[in-house]
Coordinates of C-alpha atoms and ligand atoms in Angstrom, one line a residue:
M1 CA -31.8 -20.3 -9.1
S2 CA -33.3 -18.6 -5.1
V3 CA -35.2 -16.6 -3.6
K4 CA -33.7 -15.3 0.3
I5 CA -36.4 -14.1 2.4
T6 CA -36.0 -12.2 5.4
W7 CA -38.5 -11.2 7.7
L8 CA -38.4 -7.4 8.7
G9 CA -40.9 -7.7 11.4
H10 CA -44.9 -7.4 11.0
S11 CA -45.0 -8.1 6.8
A12 CA -42.1 -6.2 5.7
F13 CA -39.9 -8.5 4.4
A14 CA -36.2 -8.0 2.5
L15 CA -36.0 -10.7 -0.2
D16 CA -32.6 -11.6 -2.8
M17 CA -34.4 -12.5 -5.5
E18 CA -32.2 -14.1 -7.7
G19 CA -29.8 -11.2 -6.9
H20 CA -32.1 -8.6 -7.2
P21 CA -32.6 -6.5 -4.3
V22 CA -36.2 -6.5 -2.9
L23 CA -38.6 -4.2 -0.6
I24 CA -42.8 -5.3 0.6
D25 CA -44.6 -3.2 2.8
P26 CA -41.4 -2.0 4.6
F27 CA -42.4 -0.5 7.8
L28 CA -39.7 0.2 9.7
T29 CA -39.9 3.4 11.3
G30 CA -42.1 2.7 14.5
N31 CA -41.9 -1.0 14.1
P32 CA -41.1 -2.6 17.5
L33 CA -39.8 -5.5 15.7
A34 CA -38.4 -4.0 13.2
A35 CA -35.2 -5.6 12.2
A36 CA -33.1 -3.6 10.0
D37 CA -32.8 0.4 9.3
P38 CA -34.4 1.7 5.8
N39 CA -31.4 3.6 5.9
D40 CA -29.2 0.4 4.8
L41 CA -31.5 -1.3 2.5
A42 CA -31.3 -1.3 -0.7
A43 CA -34.5 -2.2 -2.9
E44 CA -35.1 -2.7 -7.0
I45 CA -38.8 -2.8 -6.6
I46 CA -40.5 -2.4 -3.8
F47 CA -44.0 -3.6 -3.4
L48 CA -46.0 -1.8 -1.1
S49 CA -49.8 -3.9 -0.5
H50 CA -52.0 -0.9 0.5
A51 CA -51.2 2.1 3.1
H52 CA -52.2 1.6 5.5
G53 CA -49.6 3.0 8.4
D54 CA -48.4 -0.3 8.8
H55 CA -47.4 -0.8 5.3
L56 CA -46.2 2.0 4.0
G57 CA -43.9 2.4 6.1
D58 CA -40.4 3.7 5.3
T59 CA -41.6 3.4 1.4
V60 CA -41.3 7.3 0.9
A61 CA -37.2 7.8 2.0
I62 CA -36.5 4.4 1.0
A63 CA -37.9 4.8 -2.4
K64 CA -35.8 8.5 -2.5
R65 CA -33.9 6.9 -1.7
T66 CA -32.8 4.2 -3.6
G67 CA -34.8 5.0 -6.6
A68 CA -36.7 1.8 -6.5
L69 CA -39.4 1.9 -8.2
V70 CA -42.5 1.0 -6.1
V71 CA -45.6 -1.0 -7.6
A72 CA -48.9 -0.9 -5.3
N73 CA -52.4 0.2 -6.9
F74 CA -53.1 3.5 -8.7
E75 CA -54.7 5.6 -5.9
I76 CA -51.7 4.2 -3.9
C77 CA -48.8 6.1 -7.2
N78 CA -50.7 9.0 -7.7
W79 CA -51.1 9.3 -3.7
L80 CA -46.8 8.4 -4.1
N81 CA -46.1 10.8 -7.4
A82 CA -47.5 13.4 -5.4
H83 CA -44.9 12.4 -2.6
G84 CA -42.0 13.2 -3.9
V85 CA -41.4 9.1 -5.9
A86 CA -42.6 10.3 -9.6
N87 CA -40.8 6.1 -10.7
T88 CA -44.4 4.1 -10.0
H89 CA -46.8 1.4 -11.6
A90 CA -49.5 0.9 -11.2
G91 CA -52.1 -2.5 -10.7
N92 CA -54.9 -3.6 -10.3
S93 CA -56.2 -7.0 -8.9
G94 CA -56.1 -10.0 -11.2
G95 CA -53.7 -7.2 -13.5
G96 CA -50.2 -9.0 -14.3
W97 CA -47.2 -7.4 -15.5
N98 CA -43.0 -8.5 -15.1
H99 CA -40.6 -6.0 -14.0
G100 CA -38.2 -8.2 -15.8
F101 CA -36.3 -10.2 -12.4
V102 CA -40.7 -10.6 -11.2
H103 CA -43.8 -11.4 -12.9
C104 CA -46.1 -9.3 -10.3
K105 CA -49.8 -10.1 -10.8
F106 CA -51.8 -8.4 -8.4
T107 CA -54.6 -10.1 -6.4
V108 CA -57.7 -9.2 -4.2
A109 CA -57.8 -8.3 -0.6
H110 CA -60.5 -8.3 2.2
H111 CA -59.6 -5.6 4.2
S112 CA -59.2 -1.4 3.7
S113 CA -56.9 1.1 2.3
S114 CA -56.0 4.0 3.1
F115 CA -52.7 6.9 3.6
P116 CA -52.7 7.7 7.3
D117 CA -53.6 11.5 6.8
G118 CA -56.5 9.5 5.8
T119 CA -56.7 9.4 2.3
Y120 CA -58.5 7.2 0.1
G121 CA -55.8 4.3 -0.6
G122 CA -57.5 2.8 -3.1
N123 CA -58.4 -1.7 -2.9
P124 CA -56.0 -3.4 -0.6
C125 CA -53.9 -6.3 -2.3
G126 CA -52.0 -9.2 -2.7
F127 CA -50.0 -10.1 -5.1
I128 CA -48.2 -13.6 -6.8
F129 CA -44.6 -13.0 -7.8
T130 CA -43.2 -15.1 -10.2
T131 CA -38.8 -15.2 -10.6
P132 CA -36.9 -16.3 -14.7
S133 CA -36.4 -20.3 -13.1
G134 CA -40.3 -20.4 -12.3
K135 CA -40.6 -19.4 -8.5
R136 CA -44.3 -18.6 -7.0
L137 CA -44.8 -16.7 -4.2
Y138 CA -48.2 -15.2 -2.7
F139 CA -48.1 -12.6 -1.1
A140 CA -51.4 -12.1 0.6
G141 CA -51.3 -8.7 2.6
D142 CA -53.6 -8.0 5.5
T143 CA -56.7 -10.3 4.7
D144 CA -59.1 -12.6 6.4
V145 CA -58.8 -16.2 4.0
F146 CA -61.3 -16.1 1.3
G147 CA -63.2 -19.0 -1.0
D148 CA -61.0 -17.9 -4.5
M149 CA -57.3 -18.7 -2.5
Q150 CA -58.6 -21.4 -4.3
L151 CA -58.4 -20.4 -7.2
I152 CA -54.4 -19.2 -5.4
G153 CA -53.4 -22.3 -5.2
D154 CA -53.9 -22.7 -8.7
H155 CA -51.2 -21.2 -9.6
V156 CA -49.2 -23.5 -7.7
I157 CA -47.5 -21.6 -5.6
D158 CA -44.0 -22.5 -3.7
L159 CA -44.7 -20.8 -0.7
A160 CA -47.3 -18.4 0.4
F161 CA -47.2 -15.4 2.8
L162 CA -49.7 -15.1 5.3
P163 CA -51.6 -12.8 8.4
I164 CA -51.7 -15.1 10.9
G165 CA -52.5 -12.1 14.0
D166 CA -56.4 -11.8 13.8
N167 CA -58.3 -8.5 14.6
Y168 CA -57.4 -6.8 11.9
T169 CA -56.7 -9.9 9.6
M170 CA -57.0 -13.3 9.5
G171 CA -55.9 -15.5 13.2
P172 CA -54.3 -18.2 13.0
E173 CA -57.2 -20.5 12.7
D174 CA -58.9 -20.2 9.4
S175 CA -55.1 -19.5 8.0
L176 CA -54.8 -22.9 8.5
L177 CA -58.8 -23.0 5.9
A178 CA -56.4 -21.2 3.7
I179 CA -53.5 -23.0 2.9
K180 CA -55.8 -25.5 2.9
Y181 CA -56.7 -23.7 -0.3
I182 CA -54.0 -22.3 -1.7
R183 CA -51.8 -25.5 -1.1
P184 CA -48.0 -23.9 -1.1
R185 CA -45.0 -26.0 -0.4
F186 CA -44.0 -23.4 2.6
V187 CA -46.4 -21.3 4.4
I188 CA -44.1 -18.0 6.1
P189 CA -46.6 -16.2 9.0
M190 CA -46.5 -12.3 8.9
H191 CA -48.1 -9.9 11.0
Y192 CA -48.6 -11.1 14.0
M193 CA -46.8 -10.2 17.2
T194 CA -45.7 -6.4 16.5
F195 CA -48.6 -5.1 19.4
P196 CA -50.6 -6.1 21.7
A197 CA -53.3 -6.2 19.5
V198 CA -51.9 -9.0 16.8
D199 CA -50.6 -11.7 19.6
Q200 CA -50.4 -14.6 19.3
D201 CA -48.1 -18.1 19.6
A202 CA -46.4 -19.0 16.3
S203 CA -45.6 -22.0 18.1
D204 CA -48.7 -23.0 18.9
W205 CA -49.2 -22.3 14.9
A206 CA -46.1 -24.0 13.2
N207 CA -47.4 -27.5 15.3
R208 CA -50.8 -26.9 13.4
V209 CA -50.0 -26.7 10.3
N210 CA -47.9 -29.2 10.6
S211 CA -50.4 -31.8 11.8
E212 CA -53.3 -30.6 9.9
T213 CA -52.1 -29.6 6.5
T214 CA -49.4 -30.3 3.3
A215 CA -47.1 -27.4 4.0
Q216 CA -44.3 -26.8 6.0
P217 CA -44.3 -23.4 8.3
I218 CA -41.2 -21.6 7.9
V219 CA -41.0 -19.0 11.1
L220 CA -38.9 -17.1 11.0
D221 CA -37.4 -14.2 14.5
P222 CA -37.3 -10.6 13.2
G223 CA -33.9 -10.4 10.6
A224 CA -33.9 -13.9 9.8
S225 CA -33.6 -15.3 5.9
Y226 CA -35.3 -18.4 4.9
T227 CA -34.5 -19.8 1.0
L228 CA -36.4 -21.1 -1.4
A229 CA -33.9 -23.3 -3.7
Ligands
LIG1 NI1 -53.9 -2.9 7.3
LIG2 MN1 -51.3 -4.2 8.2

């Protein structure tokens, strides 16, 4: 069984998890790299790492249209419930839950989290996803590198999604340290190229990942996919 990963631009991804459609941080409206129309996306689950507008994105509209379950922290779920999204599952750092076709464990992320309307959004998170066939993916969210990424690496990660944009999150240099801590087989860069403040050259980054780490970089164009077989 496989996981097909499509980059929608920024930190937004559409995943086909062994036949089940999943979205992560579906920021499309207002995303200059948006590779999909939010009205066309299917979702059984939407995972939301934190409340910032460039991650919350089109979550409310997609959840209302599809009835997808939204998995996020307690404060985000409360806000969603108050904004017409009833189907939510709240978690927090260290907590895992089996959603049937995917187990999701919340991790810490070193960042901040507030909604575009100013409401407090709880602690920002990352996620460790495990599929029934045992594939394990780590979505870091928006974060600095931190030493406990070594503990995340102890989970044995097949594929990691890491921000490389710098300015708001770790940049390319620190992402190399993160990769050494996490030890994934594959790594997909995100949260770059969207705005001038996060402009980075992913091919330079990929060259350094190849020469300085044991991971294989997977650089996607917006709309392109990679299948983890
Ligand atoms: Ni953020
Ligand atoms: Mn962000």
